[in-house]
Each structure stands twice: as structure tokens, then as C-alpha cells.
PDB file of C-alpha atoms in Angstrom:
ATOM      1  CA  UNK P   1      44.837  92.530 111.983  1.00 62.00           C
ATOM      2  CA  UNK P   2      46.784  92.004 109.692  1.00 80.00           C
ATOM      3  CA  UNK P   3      49.357  89.835 112.022  1.00 88.00           C
ATOM      4  CA  UNK P   4      48.640  86.038 111.151  1.00 93.00           C
ATOM      5  CA  UNK P   5      47.525  84.266 107.851  1.00 95.00           C
ATOM      6  CA  UNK P   6      44.729  81.419 109.167  1.00 95.00           C
ATOM      7  CA  UNK P   7      45.228  78.541 106.505  1.00 96.00           C
ATOM      8  CA  UNK P   8      44.897  74.465 106.468  1.00 96.00           C
ATOM      9  CA  UNK P   9      47.637  71.696 106.238  1.00 96.00           C
ATOM     10  CA  UNK P  10      48.106  68.184 106.675  1.00 94.00           C
ATOM     11  CA  UNK P  11      51.371  68.656 107.800  1.00 93.00           C
ATOM     12  CA  UNK P  12      52.011  66.031 110.844  1.00 91.00           C
ATOM     13  CA  UNK P  13      48.296  65.200 110.734  1.00 92.00           C
ATOM     14  CA  UNK P  14      46.360  62.859 109.132  1.00 93.00           C
ATOM     15  CA  UNK P  15      43.741  65.066 108.512  1.00 95.00           C
ATOM     16  CA  UNK P  16      43.767  68.753 107.494  1.00 96.00           C
ATOM     17  CA  UNK P  17      43.551  70.987 110.448  1.00 96.00           C
ATOM     18  CA  UNK P  18      42.884  74.733 110.155  1.00 96.00           C
ATOM     19  CA  UNK P  19      45.891  76.146 111.363  1.00 96.00           C
ATOM     20  CA  UNK P  20      46.782  80.580 112.696  1.00 95.00           C
ATOM     21  CA  UNK P  21      50.452  81.532 111.977  1.00 96.00           C
ATOM     22  CA  UNK P  22      51.949  84.343 113.506  1.00 95.00           C
ATOM     23  CA  UNK P  23      53.784  86.591 110.901  1.00 95.00           C
ATOM     24  CA  UNK P  24      55.425  88.247 113.807  1.00 95.00           C
ATOM     25  CA  UNK P  25      56.917  84.913 115.780  1.00 96.00           C
ATOM     26  CA  UNK P  26      56.752  82.420 112.575  1.00 96.00           C
ATOM     27  CA  UNK P  27      54.983  80.184 115.534  1.00 96.00           C
ATOM     28  CA  UNK P  28      52.213  78.196 113.813  1.00 96.00           C
ATOM     29  CA  UNK P  29      48.886  77.210 115.985  1.00 95.00           C
ATOM     30  CA  UNK P  30      46.741  74.319 115.258  1.00 95.00           C
ATOM     31  CA  UNK P  31      43.266  74.966 115.821  1.00 94.00           C
ATOM     32  CA  UNK P  32      41.437  72.265 115.098  1.00 93.00           C
ATOM     33  CA  UNK P  33      43.956  69.322 115.944  1.00 86.00           C
ATOM     34  CA  UNK P  34      41.395  67.604 118.239  1.00 91.00           C
ATOM     35  CA  UNK P  35      39.287  67.557 115.244  1.00 92.00           C
ATOM     36  CA  UNK P  36      39.267  64.181 112.930  1.00 93.00           C
ATOM     37  CA  UNK P  37      37.944  65.343 110.142  1.00 95.00           C
ATOM     38  CA  UNK P  38      39.522  67.372 107.499  1.00 96.00           C
ATOM     39  CA  UNK P  39      38.716  71.075 107.235  1.00 97.00           C
ATOM     40  CA  UNK P  40      37.496  71.676 103.497  1.00 95.00           C
ATOM     41  CA  UNK P  41      37.003  75.442 103.218  1.00 96.00           C
ATOM     42  CA  UNK P  42      37.299  78.534 105.599  1.00 97.00           C
ATOM     43  CA  UNK P  43      36.244  81.783 105.147  1.00 96.00           C
ATOM     44  CA  UNK P  44      37.721  85.097 107.116  1.00 96.00           C
ATOM     45  CA  UNK P  45      35.376  87.890 107.651  1.00 95.00           C
ATOM     46  CA  UNK P  46      36.322  91.450 106.168  1.00 93.00           C
ATOM     47  CA  UNK P  47      36.472  92.744 109.499  1.00 92.00           C
ATOM     48  CA  UNK P  48      38.986  89.525 110.653  1.00 92.00           C
ATOM     49  CA  UNK P  49      36.118  89.120 113.540  1.00 94.00           C
ATOM     50  CA  UNK P  50      34.834  85.903 112.569  1.00 95.00           C
ATOM     51  CA  UNK P  51      36.594  83.021 110.900  1.00 96.00           C
ATOM     52  CA  UNK P  52      34.012  80.472 109.121  1.00 96.00           C
ATOM     53  CA  UNK P  53      35.282  76.569 108.142  1.00 97.00           C
ATOM     54  CA  UNK P  54      33.508  73.567 106.876  1.00 97.00           C
ATOM     55  CA  UNK P  55      34.751  70.445 108.367  1.00 96.00           C
ATOM     56  CA  UNK P  56      33.717  67.075 106.170  1.00 96.00           C
ATOM     57  CA  UNK P  57      32.390  64.319 108.418  1.00 94.00           C
ATOM     58  CA  UNK P  58      32.726  60.967 106.488  1.00 91.00           C
ATOM     59  CA  UNK P  59      31.099  63.228 103.718  1.00 89.00           C
ATOM     60  CA  UNK P  60      28.899  65.280 104.949  1.00 93.00           C
ATOM     61  CA  UNK P  61      29.672  68.670 106.148  1.00 95.00           C
ATOM     62  CA  UNK P  62      29.419  70.463 109.498  1.00 95.00           C
ATOM     63  CA  UNK P  63      29.874  74.135 109.639  1.00 96.00           C
ATOM     64  CA  UNK P  64      31.729  76.307 112.137  1.00 95.00           C
ATOM     65  CA  UNK P  65      32.551  79.509 113.045  1.00 96.00           C
ATOM     66  CA  UNK P  66      35.055  81.135 115.426  1.00 95.00           C
ATOM     67  CA  UNK P  67      34.940  84.483 116.994  1.00 95.00           C
ATOM     68  CA  UNK P  68      38.824  85.526 116.392  1.00 93.00           C
ATOM     69  CA  UNK P  69      39.211  88.252 118.988  1.00 90.00           C
ATOM     70  CA  UNK P  70      37.269  86.261 122.047  1.00 92.00           C
ATOM     71  CA  UNK P  71      39.401  82.534 120.343  1.00 90.00           C
ATOM     72  CA  UNK P  72      35.863  80.940 120.876  1.00 92.00           C
ATOM     73  CA  UNK P  73      33.751  79.101 118.609  1.00 93.00           C
ATOM     74  CA  UNK P  74      29.877  80.584 118.165  1.00 94.00           C
ATOM     75  CA  UNK P  75      26.853  78.282 118.563  1.00 91.00           C
ATOM     76  CA  UNK P  76      25.958  77.452 114.827  1.00 91.00           C
ATOM     77  CA  UNK P  77      21.964  76.260 113.994  1.00 91.00           C
ATOM     78  CA  UNK P  78      21.484  72.471 112.982  1.00 88.00           C
ATOM     79  CA  UNK P  79      22.315  72.258 109.644  1.00 88.00           C
ATOM     80  CA  UNK P  80      20.269  69.763 107.217  1.00 88.00           C
ATOM     81  CA  UNK P  81      22.133  66.578 106.162  1.00 91.00           C
ATOM     82  CA  UNK P  82      24.701  67.213 102.998  1.00 93.00           C
ATOM     83  CA  UNK P  83      27.478  68.928 101.209  1.00 95.00           C
ATOM     84  CA  UNK P  84      28.334  73.065 102.236  1.00 96.00           C
ATOM     85  CA  UNK P  85      30.304  74.927  99.318  1.00 93.00           C
ATOM     86  CA  UNK P  86      31.306  78.145  98.482  1.00 93.00           C
ATOM     87  CA  UNK P  87      31.316  80.149 101.809  1.00 96.00           C
ATOM     88  CA  UNK P  88      31.488  83.424 102.146  1.00 95.00           C
ATOM     89  CA  UNK P  89      30.954  86.473 104.126  1.00 96.00           C
ATOM     90  CA  UNK P  90      29.082  89.772 103.315  1.00 94.00           C
ATOM     91  CA  UNK P  91      31.246  92.480 103.268  1.00 94.00           C
ATOM     92  CA  UNK P  92      30.239  94.195 106.697  1.00 92.00           C
ATOM     93  CA  UNK P  93      31.077  90.646 107.901  1.00 90.00           C
ATOM     94  CA  UNK P  94      27.731  90.424 109.809  1.00 91.00           C
ATOM     95  CA  UNK P  95      25.992  87.389 107.464  1.00 94.00           C
ATOM     96  CA  UNK P  96      27.988  84.290 105.779  1.00 96.00           C
ATOM     97  CA  UNK P  97      26.776  82.584 102.763  1.00 95.00           C
ATOM     98  CA  UNK P  98      27.142  79.269 102.142  1.00 95.00           C
ATOM     99  CA  UNK P  99      25.627  77.017  99.389  1.00 94.00           C
ATOM    100  CA  UNK P 100      23.787  73.811 100.534  1.00 94.00           C
ATOM    101  CA  UNK P 101      23.732  70.562  98.967  1.00 92.00           C
ATOM    102  CA  UNK P 102      21.707  67.745 100.181  1.00 89.00           C
ATOM    103  CA  UNK P 103      19.915  64.548  98.819  1.00 85.00           C
ATOM    104  CA  UNK P 104      16.614  66.041  98.231  1.00 81.00           C
ATOM    105  CA  UNK P 105      17.963  69.382  96.392  1.00 82.00           C
ATOM    106  CA  UNK P 106      20.964  70.657  94.574  1.00 81.00           C
ATOM    107  CA  UNK P 107      22.555  73.372  95.944  1.00 85.00           C
ATOM    108  CA  UNK P 108      20.763  76.212  97.529  1.00 91.00           C
ATOM    109  CA  UNK P 109      21.798  79.302  99.147  1.00 93.00           C
ATOM    110  CA  UNK P 110      21.979  79.704 102.379  1.00 93.00           C
ATOM    111  CA  UNK P 111      22.783  82.605 105.492  1.00 95.00           C
ATOM    112  CA  UNK P 112      23.213  82.094 109.164  1.00 95.00           C
ATOM    113  CA  UNK P 113      24.171  85.387 111.484  1.00 94.00           C
ATOM    114  CA  UNK P 114      27.258  83.994 113.658  1.00 92.00           C
ATOM    115  CA  UNK P 115      25.109  83.394 117.099  1.00 87.00           C
ATOM    116  CA  UNK P 116      21.825  82.995 115.842  1.00 88.00           C
ATOM    117  CA  UNK P 117      19.934  79.569 116.307  1.00 83.00           C
ATOM    118  CA  UNK P 118      18.616  79.489 112.571  1.00 90.00           C
ATOM    119  CA  UNK P 119      20.019  79.682 109.464  1.00 93.00           C
ATOM    120  CA  UNK P 120      18.134  81.218 106.626  1.00 92.00           C
ATOM    121  CA  UNK P 121      17.194  78.967 103.317  1.00 92.00           C
ATOM    122  CA  UNK P 122      16.619  82.135 100.518  1.00 92.00           C
ATOM    123  CA  UNK P 123      16.459  79.653  97.303  1.00 91.00           C
ATOM    124  CA  UNK P 124      14.038  75.926  97.025  1.00 87.00           C
ATOM    125  CA  UNK P 125      15.648  74.454  94.392  1.00 82.00           C
ATOM    126  CA  UNK P 126      13.868  71.260  92.944  1.00 74.00           C
ATOM    127  CA  UNK P 127      15.417  68.073  91.171  1.00 68.00           C
ATOM    128  CA  UNK P 128      14.287  67.147  88.430  1.00 64.00           C
ATOM    129  CA  UNK P 129      13.307  63.832  86.866  1.00 59.00           C
ATOM    130  CA  UNK P 130      16.608  61.334  86.618  1.00 55.00           C
ATOM    131  CA  UNK P 131      17.408  59.810  83.640  1.00 55.00           C
ATOM    132  CA  UNK P 132      17.032  55.751  84.159  1.00 51.00           C
ATOM    133  CA  UNK P 133      14.632  56.249  86.819  1.00 49.00           C
ATOM    134  CA  UNK P 134      11.314  54.528  86.614  1.00 51.00           C
ATOM    135  CA  UNK P 135       8.299  54.004  87.543  1.00 54.00           C
ATOM    136  CA  UNK P 136       6.971  50.844  89.561  1.00 54.00           C
ATOM    137  CA  UNK P 137       3.425  49.681  89.642  1.00 57.00           C
ATOM    138  CA  UNK P 138       1.795  46.351  90.195  1.00 59.00           C
ATOM    139  CA  UNK P 139      -1.502  45.483  87.539  1.00 59.00           C
ATOM    140  CA  UNK P 140      -4.214  43.741  88.858  1.00 65.00           C
ATOM    141  CA  UNK P 141      -2.729  39.995  88.526  1.00 62.00           C
ATOM    142  CA  UNK P 142      -0.408  41.040  90.926  1.00 61.00           C
ATOM    143  CA  UNK P 143       3.048  41.860  88.280  1.00 59.00           C
ATOM    144  CA  UNK P 144       5.202  44.713  88.986  1.00 56.00           C
ATOM    145  CA  UNK P 145       5.734  46.181  85.932  1.00 54.00           C
ATOM    146  CA  UNK P 146       8.860  48.742  85.951  1.00 50.00           C
ATOM    147  CA  UNK P 147       8.435  51.445  83.158  1.00 47.00           C
ATOM    148  CA  UNK P 148      11.297  53.519  82.033  1.00 45.00           C
ATOM    149  CA  UNK P 149      11.448  57.208  82.437  1.00 46.00           C
ATOM    150  CA  UNK P 150      12.855  58.214  79.470  1.00 44.00           C
ATOM    151  CA  UNK P 151      11.678  59.870  76.043  1.00 44.00           C
ATOM    152  CA  UNK P 152      11.515  57.034  73.216  1.00 44.00           C
ATOM    153  CA  UNK P 153      13.628  57.552  70.135  1.00 45.00           C
ATOM    154  CA  UNK P 154      16.618  59.581  71.424  1.00 44.00           C
ATOM    155  CA  UNK P 155      19.288  58.175  70.200  1.00 42.00           C
ATOM    156  CA  UNK P 156      20.126  55.876  73.033  1.00 45.00           C
ATOM    157  CA  UNK P 157      20.248  51.808  73.523  1.00 44.00           C
ATOM    158  CA  UNK P 158      17.934  50.472  75.159  1.00 44.00           C
ATOM    159  CA  UNK P 159      15.219  53.190  75.432  1.00 42.00           C
ATOM    160  CA  UNK P 160      11.359  52.447  75.740  1.00 40.00           C
ATOM    161  CA  UNK P 161       8.758  54.467  75.316  1.00 39.00           C
ATOM    162  CA  UNK P 162       7.094  56.117  78.766  1.00 41.00           C
ATOM    163  CA  UNK P 163       5.136  53.791  79.837  1.00 42.00           C
ATOM    164  CA  UNK P 164       6.572  50.834  77.939  1.00 39.00           C
ATOM    165  CA  UNK P 165       6.940  47.800  80.060  1.00 40.00           C
ATOM    166  CA  UNK P 166      10.777  46.838  80.661  1.00 40.00           C
ATOM    167  CA  UNK P 167      10.805  44.409  83.415  1.00 40.00           C
ATOM    168  CA  UNK P 168       8.014  42.581  84.869  1.00 41.00           C
ATOM    169  CA  UNK P 169       8.379  39.947  88.063  1.00 42.00           C
ATOM    170  CA  UNK P 170       5.761  38.530  90.255  1.00 42.00           C
ATOM    171  CA  UNK P 171       5.006  40.170  93.764  1.00 40.00           C
ATOM    172  CA  UNK P 172       5.163  38.723  96.422  1.00 44.00           C
TER     173      UNK P 172
END
């Protein structure tokens, strides 16, 4: 409505908290002072109705949405464990888009409609082969064989051809 500004600050607090400053009075209200986590990102919908913010809870993200007109939190569906970034409302304010990185998938795009019970995943990214990640096999004699996942001769020291044994140990 143009009467205030939302921002984050750690002034007088151990954590980055979500705050609102009334432009007419200069009064600052701490909206997340009771939360013992940092607010990493905030986004106000263009219509000014919803304010989304991301809490960093020990390195994992939790999305929160606030109904600004009612001054209440809106129900948000449970998200997979991961890191949320790039939050942005559609121009009409109906849905919030964001990226979510999980241990199993790099930044996929999701949307959520405030008050809905489900989030929608729009992309299905996959993790490629991890450099240096080996394969573990046990031979008929009970030896554990670990091979590298790199191609031979790519110029890095210590490379082994795919399938070449780089470590051998007796299995228990």
C-alpha cells in the first residue's frame, strides 16, 4: 500500500529478522523476533497481499508466507529438505515460484499457491556422475574392489582408467 517497507536486519538481534517500517511514523516492527533462525530472502507480491520469506534452519530452508492484510501466517505445504532460493511471485500475486536444491537434485523449479496443501514441482533435474566417485564391487575371493569414475588420460594426476582397481581390501 506504499505505507511501509519490509526488510531484514540483525540490529539488536543475534539473527537476521523480518521487519516492517511504517513510513509515516518511522516505527519498526520485528515480525520474526520469536524465531531463532535467520531470514535469508523476502518477496512481496505485486498486489501487496502476501509476503514470502525463507528461514535458514541450520542450513535447510523453510518457506513461510504471510498474509499482509490479515497480519497472519498462511499455511504452506511441507517441502523436501533442501535450500530454497530465487523466490518470486507471479505478477498477479497468485503463485510463488522458487528454486529448491536437495541432496538428490540440483536446483529444480517449484511453485506454491498461498493456502494450498501442495507445492508443484516443474522441473526434474538429475545429478550427473560425480567426479572421483568410485564403484565398489566384491570379487569371488571376497576382495573389495573400488574403481574410479574418471576417464583415463584427462591430464589429472592419479587418474585411472574406468574399471581399473585403485584400492583393494579384504571384506569383513
